């Protein structure tokens, strides 16, 4: 079974969670969603252990000390981090591990696991559309919203670091694009157990 990390980044509000939700509906048994730890407060409808592990600053610092994270970063005034152990376990179980992390986290993860990562940057067609989506989502205060838009402009500067780019305008088309990336990457020879495939093929003679 070919395992790899499907890593998505992009401005908050661009539609990453929406697209990933659809991917999980279709490929549930092949995927493992890495639930990050965060010091941010839960939004309405978000549950501990499902969307994030909501932890205190003290717990997060303790986890950093104990090398719990594959990567961690401070994003919009809060800390976010990815568990190293769960990521490795899922990879060992042949899963495609899905990470939704920011650009700083991506750079750290890439240094450690470059060969395993296929990266996708997801954004809107322009800043105005991003603002509209954040307003519609209605999860941020005005100050938080301004901060997210400011960060989005910085994140857009890092597009070139990613393997693929999806401008999430029409949701169906964006989903087809994300799906295509996953399906194509799974078919790459690199990372597959070619000896075993050849043995099986020969036995069929
Ligand atoms: P992210 O996970 O990147 O922060 P979300 O998935 O929460 O973003 O999406 C932000 C908002 O934009 C949500 O209200 C979502 O329903 C909406 N949205 C996502 N994709 C589209 C799209 N293609 N067109 C219009 N609205 C969208
Ligand atoms: P939100 O607060 O909107 O859920 O997420 C804010 C940002 O944090 C998004 O860009 C998201 O990709 C990023 N993020 C979520 N989890 C992690 C993580 O574990 N590590 C890093 N570096 N960023 C994360």
Coordinates of C-alpha atoms and ligand atoms in Angstrom, one line a residue, residues 10 12 16 36 40 43 52 71 73 75-76 80-82 100-102 105 148, ligand 2:
X10 CA -3.6 28.3 2.3
X12 CA -7.8 30.8 6.5
X16 CA -9.5 23.9 2.9
X36 CA -3.6 19.1 15.5
X40 CA -7.0 28.6 20.2
X43 CA -15.5 27.6 17.5
X52 CA -8.5 19.8 17.1
X71 CA 6.1 20.6 13.6
X73 CA 4.0 27.2 14.7
X75 CA -0.4 31.3 13.7
X76 CA -2.7 34.3 14.2
X80 CA -0.8 24.9 16.4
X81 CA 1.1 21.6 16.2
X82 CA 1.1 18.2 14.5
X100 CA -4.0 21.0 7.1
X101 CA -1.2 23.3 8.3
X102 CA 0.2 26.7 7.7
X105 CA 4.7 24.3 9.6
X148 CA -6.3 36.6 9.1
Ligands
LIG2 P1 -7.9 27.8 12.1 O1 -7.7 28.6 13.4 O2 -8.6 28.6 11.0 O3 -8.5 26.5 12.3 O4 -6.4 27.6 11.5 C1 -5.6 28.6 11.3 C2 -4.3 28.2 10.6 O5 -3.6 27.2 11.3 C3 -4.6 27.5 9.2 O6 -3.8 28.1 8.3 C4 -4.3 26.1 9.5 O7 -3.8 25.4 8.3 C5 -3.2 26.2 10.5 N1 -2.9 25.0 11.3 C6 -3.9 24.1 11.8 N2 -3.2 23.1 12.4 C7 -1.9 23.3 12.3 C8 -0.7 22.6 12.8 O8 -0.8 21.6 13.4 N3 0.4 23.2 12.5 C9 0.6 24.4 11.8 N4 1.8 24.8 11.6 N5 -0.5 25.0 11.4 C10 -1.7 24.5 11.6

